[in-house]
Coordinates of C-alpha atoms in Angstrom, one line a residue:
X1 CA 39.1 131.8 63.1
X2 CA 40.6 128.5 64.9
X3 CA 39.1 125.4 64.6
X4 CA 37.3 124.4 67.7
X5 CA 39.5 122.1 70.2
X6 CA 38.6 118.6 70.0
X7 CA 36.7 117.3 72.9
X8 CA 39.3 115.3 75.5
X9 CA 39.3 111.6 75.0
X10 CA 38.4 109.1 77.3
X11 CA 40.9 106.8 78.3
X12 CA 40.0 103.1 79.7
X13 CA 42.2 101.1 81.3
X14 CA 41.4 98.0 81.3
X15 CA 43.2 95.5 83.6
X16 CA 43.5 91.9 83.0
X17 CA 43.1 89.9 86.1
X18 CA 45.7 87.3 86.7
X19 CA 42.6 84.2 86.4
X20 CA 42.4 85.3 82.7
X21 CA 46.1 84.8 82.0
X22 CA 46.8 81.9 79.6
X23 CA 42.4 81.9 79.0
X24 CA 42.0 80.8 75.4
X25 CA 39.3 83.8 75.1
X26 CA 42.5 86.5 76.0
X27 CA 43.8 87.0 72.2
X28 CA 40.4 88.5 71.1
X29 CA 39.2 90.1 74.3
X30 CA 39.8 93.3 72.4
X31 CA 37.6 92.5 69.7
X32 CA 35.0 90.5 71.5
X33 CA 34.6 92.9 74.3
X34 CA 35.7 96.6 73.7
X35 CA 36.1 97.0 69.7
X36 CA 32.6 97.6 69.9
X37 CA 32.0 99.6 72.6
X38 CA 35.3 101.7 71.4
X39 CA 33.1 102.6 68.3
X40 CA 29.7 102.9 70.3
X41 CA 31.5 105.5 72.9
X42 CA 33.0 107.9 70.0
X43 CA 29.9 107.4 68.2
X44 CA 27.8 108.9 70.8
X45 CA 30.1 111.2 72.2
X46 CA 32.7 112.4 69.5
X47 CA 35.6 111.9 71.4
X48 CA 38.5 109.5 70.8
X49 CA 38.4 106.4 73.1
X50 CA 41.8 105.3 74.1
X51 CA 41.8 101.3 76.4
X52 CA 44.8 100.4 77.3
X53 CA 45.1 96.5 78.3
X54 CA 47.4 96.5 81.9
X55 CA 48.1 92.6 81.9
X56 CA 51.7 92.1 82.6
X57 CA 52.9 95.7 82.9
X58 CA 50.0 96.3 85.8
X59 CA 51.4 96.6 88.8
X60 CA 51.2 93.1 90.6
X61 CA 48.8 93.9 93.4
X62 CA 46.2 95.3 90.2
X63 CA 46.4 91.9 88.1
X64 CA 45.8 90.0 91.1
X65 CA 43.2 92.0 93.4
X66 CA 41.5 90.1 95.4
X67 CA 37.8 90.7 94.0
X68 CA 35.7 87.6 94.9
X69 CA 33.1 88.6 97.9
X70 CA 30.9 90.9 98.5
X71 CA 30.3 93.3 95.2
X72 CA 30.2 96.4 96.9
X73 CA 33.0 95.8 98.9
X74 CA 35.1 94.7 96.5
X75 CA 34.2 97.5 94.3
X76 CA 35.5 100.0 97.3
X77 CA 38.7 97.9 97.7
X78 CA 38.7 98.5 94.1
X79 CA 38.6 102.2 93.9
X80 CA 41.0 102.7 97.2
X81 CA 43.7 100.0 95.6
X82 CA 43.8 102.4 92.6
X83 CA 44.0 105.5 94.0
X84 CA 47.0 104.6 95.7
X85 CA 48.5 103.3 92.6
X86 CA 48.0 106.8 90.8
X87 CA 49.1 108.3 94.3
X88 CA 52.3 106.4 94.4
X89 CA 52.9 106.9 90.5
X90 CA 51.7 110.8 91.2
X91 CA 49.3 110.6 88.4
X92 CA 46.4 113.0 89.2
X93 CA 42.8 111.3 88.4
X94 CA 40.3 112.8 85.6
X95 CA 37.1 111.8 85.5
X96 CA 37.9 110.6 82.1
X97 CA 40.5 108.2 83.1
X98 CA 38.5 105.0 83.5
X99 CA 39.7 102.2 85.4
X100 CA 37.8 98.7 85.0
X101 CA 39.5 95.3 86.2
X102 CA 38.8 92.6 83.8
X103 CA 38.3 89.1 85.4
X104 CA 37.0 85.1 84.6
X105 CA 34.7 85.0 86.9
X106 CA 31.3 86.6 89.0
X107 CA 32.2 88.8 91.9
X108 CA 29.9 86.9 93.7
X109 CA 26.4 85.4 93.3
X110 CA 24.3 88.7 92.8
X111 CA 26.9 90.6 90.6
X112 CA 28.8 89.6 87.4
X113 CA 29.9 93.0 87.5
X114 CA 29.7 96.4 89.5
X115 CA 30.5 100.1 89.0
X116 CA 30.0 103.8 90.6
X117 CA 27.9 106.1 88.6
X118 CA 29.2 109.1 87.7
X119 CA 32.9 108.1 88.4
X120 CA 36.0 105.8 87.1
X121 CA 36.0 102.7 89.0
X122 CA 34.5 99.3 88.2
X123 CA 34.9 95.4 87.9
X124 CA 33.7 92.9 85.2
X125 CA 33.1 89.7 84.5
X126 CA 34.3 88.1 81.0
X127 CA 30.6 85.6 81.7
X128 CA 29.0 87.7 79.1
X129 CA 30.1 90.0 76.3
X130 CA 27.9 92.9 77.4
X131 CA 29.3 93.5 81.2
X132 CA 32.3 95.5 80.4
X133 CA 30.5 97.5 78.2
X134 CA 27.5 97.7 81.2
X135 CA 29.8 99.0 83.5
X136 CA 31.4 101.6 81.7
X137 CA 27.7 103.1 81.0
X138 CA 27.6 103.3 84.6
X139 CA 30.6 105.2 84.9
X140 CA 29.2 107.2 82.5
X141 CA 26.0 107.9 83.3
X142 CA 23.9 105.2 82.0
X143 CA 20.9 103.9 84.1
X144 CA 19.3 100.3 84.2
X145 CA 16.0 102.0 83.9
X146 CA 16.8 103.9 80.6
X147 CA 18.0 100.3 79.5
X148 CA 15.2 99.2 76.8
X149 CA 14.3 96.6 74.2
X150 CA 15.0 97.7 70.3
X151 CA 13.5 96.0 67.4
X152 CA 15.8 95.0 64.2
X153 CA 14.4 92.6 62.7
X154 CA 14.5 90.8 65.5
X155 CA 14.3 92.0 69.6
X156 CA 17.5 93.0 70.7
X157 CA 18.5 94.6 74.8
X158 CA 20.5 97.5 74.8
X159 CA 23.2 97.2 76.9
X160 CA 22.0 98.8 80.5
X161 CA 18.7 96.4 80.8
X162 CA 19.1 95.4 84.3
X163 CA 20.1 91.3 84.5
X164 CA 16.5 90.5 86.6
X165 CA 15.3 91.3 82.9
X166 CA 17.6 89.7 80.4
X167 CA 15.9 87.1 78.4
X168 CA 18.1 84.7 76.2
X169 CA 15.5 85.0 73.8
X170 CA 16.4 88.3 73.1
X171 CA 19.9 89.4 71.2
X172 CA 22.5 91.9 72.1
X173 CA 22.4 95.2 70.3
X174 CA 25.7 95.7 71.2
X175 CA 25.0 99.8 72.1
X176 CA 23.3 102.3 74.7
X177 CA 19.6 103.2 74.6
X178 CA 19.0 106.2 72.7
X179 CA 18.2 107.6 76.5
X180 CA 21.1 106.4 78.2
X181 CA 23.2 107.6 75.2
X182 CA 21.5 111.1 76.3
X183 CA 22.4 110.8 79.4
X184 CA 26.2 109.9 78.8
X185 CA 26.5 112.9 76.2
X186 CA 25.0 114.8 79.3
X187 CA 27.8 113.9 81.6
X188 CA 30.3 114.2 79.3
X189 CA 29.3 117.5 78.6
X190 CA 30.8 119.1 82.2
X191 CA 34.1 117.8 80.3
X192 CA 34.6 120.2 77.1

């Protein structure tokens, strides 16, 4: 009897906004922000997790989107600037083929980041360690209000708790809710 087919990887594409080029913090964005989350994901889900960094080979009008305004605009620019891209490049889109655009700063005063749940478009911030990783949940299925509080010794926020509700006091447990890890198996699951 065959071995069962491994599930399909998901594949992030992360792309560097031009306003991080030349940022000291760009030789370890890798390790600071995705090595983590790279682990967490195939933890959780069993599948490989393939990011790919676009920084100079992404197309020009990628690396230097226009993102500052209005989060949920910009977000929607987002998603219709890529589309485009795979359009004109005649990839076809899977719903695990993420695409996240990695920038310096806050989209605007209410969002360091912003993402569609349930689909592969979003925009983060590089203001925190934990917003990359916050919108990818929500391209996955993750909720703010399965985000929760864990205890280790210490309190730690998982990584959906909604920022009205971060506390410095509290640490970064650098992973999903057991719930929200539930509900990303969940949606993964209509990909096997």
């Amino acid at each position: 009897m065959p071995a069962p087919a491994a599930p399909k990887p998901i594949n992030l594409n992360v792309y560097i906004h031009r306003d991080l080029h030349g940022d000291s913090r760009l030789p370890s964005l890798r390790e600071d922000y995705f090595s983590w989350l790279q682990t967490e994901l195939e933890d959780l889900s069993g599948r490989t997790v393939m990011i790919t960094f676009h920084q100079e080979t992404g197309p020009a009008y990628l690396i230097d989107f226009k993102y500052r305004g209005d989060h949920r605009a910009s977000l929607s620019a987002w998603k219709h600037t890529v589309l485009q891209h795979l359009e004109h490049a005649s990839i076809t889109l899977s719903p695990l083929d993420l695409y996240l655009l990695l920038t310096r700063d806050d989209i605007d005063s209410q969002a360091a980041g912003v993402a569609y749940l349930h689909d592969s478009f979003g925009i983060a911030a590089t203001t925190s360690y934990r917003i990359a990783a916050h919108e990818v949940g929500h391209m996955l299925g993750a909720l703010h209000k399965d985000g929760d509080n864990i205890f280790n010794g210490w309190w730690h926020e998982t990584l959906m708790k909604n920022r009205d509700f971060f506390s410095f006091l509290r640490g970064n447990a650098y992973r999903f809710s057991d719930k929200n890890r539930d509900n990303i198996r969940t949606y993964l699951s209509q990909f096997d």
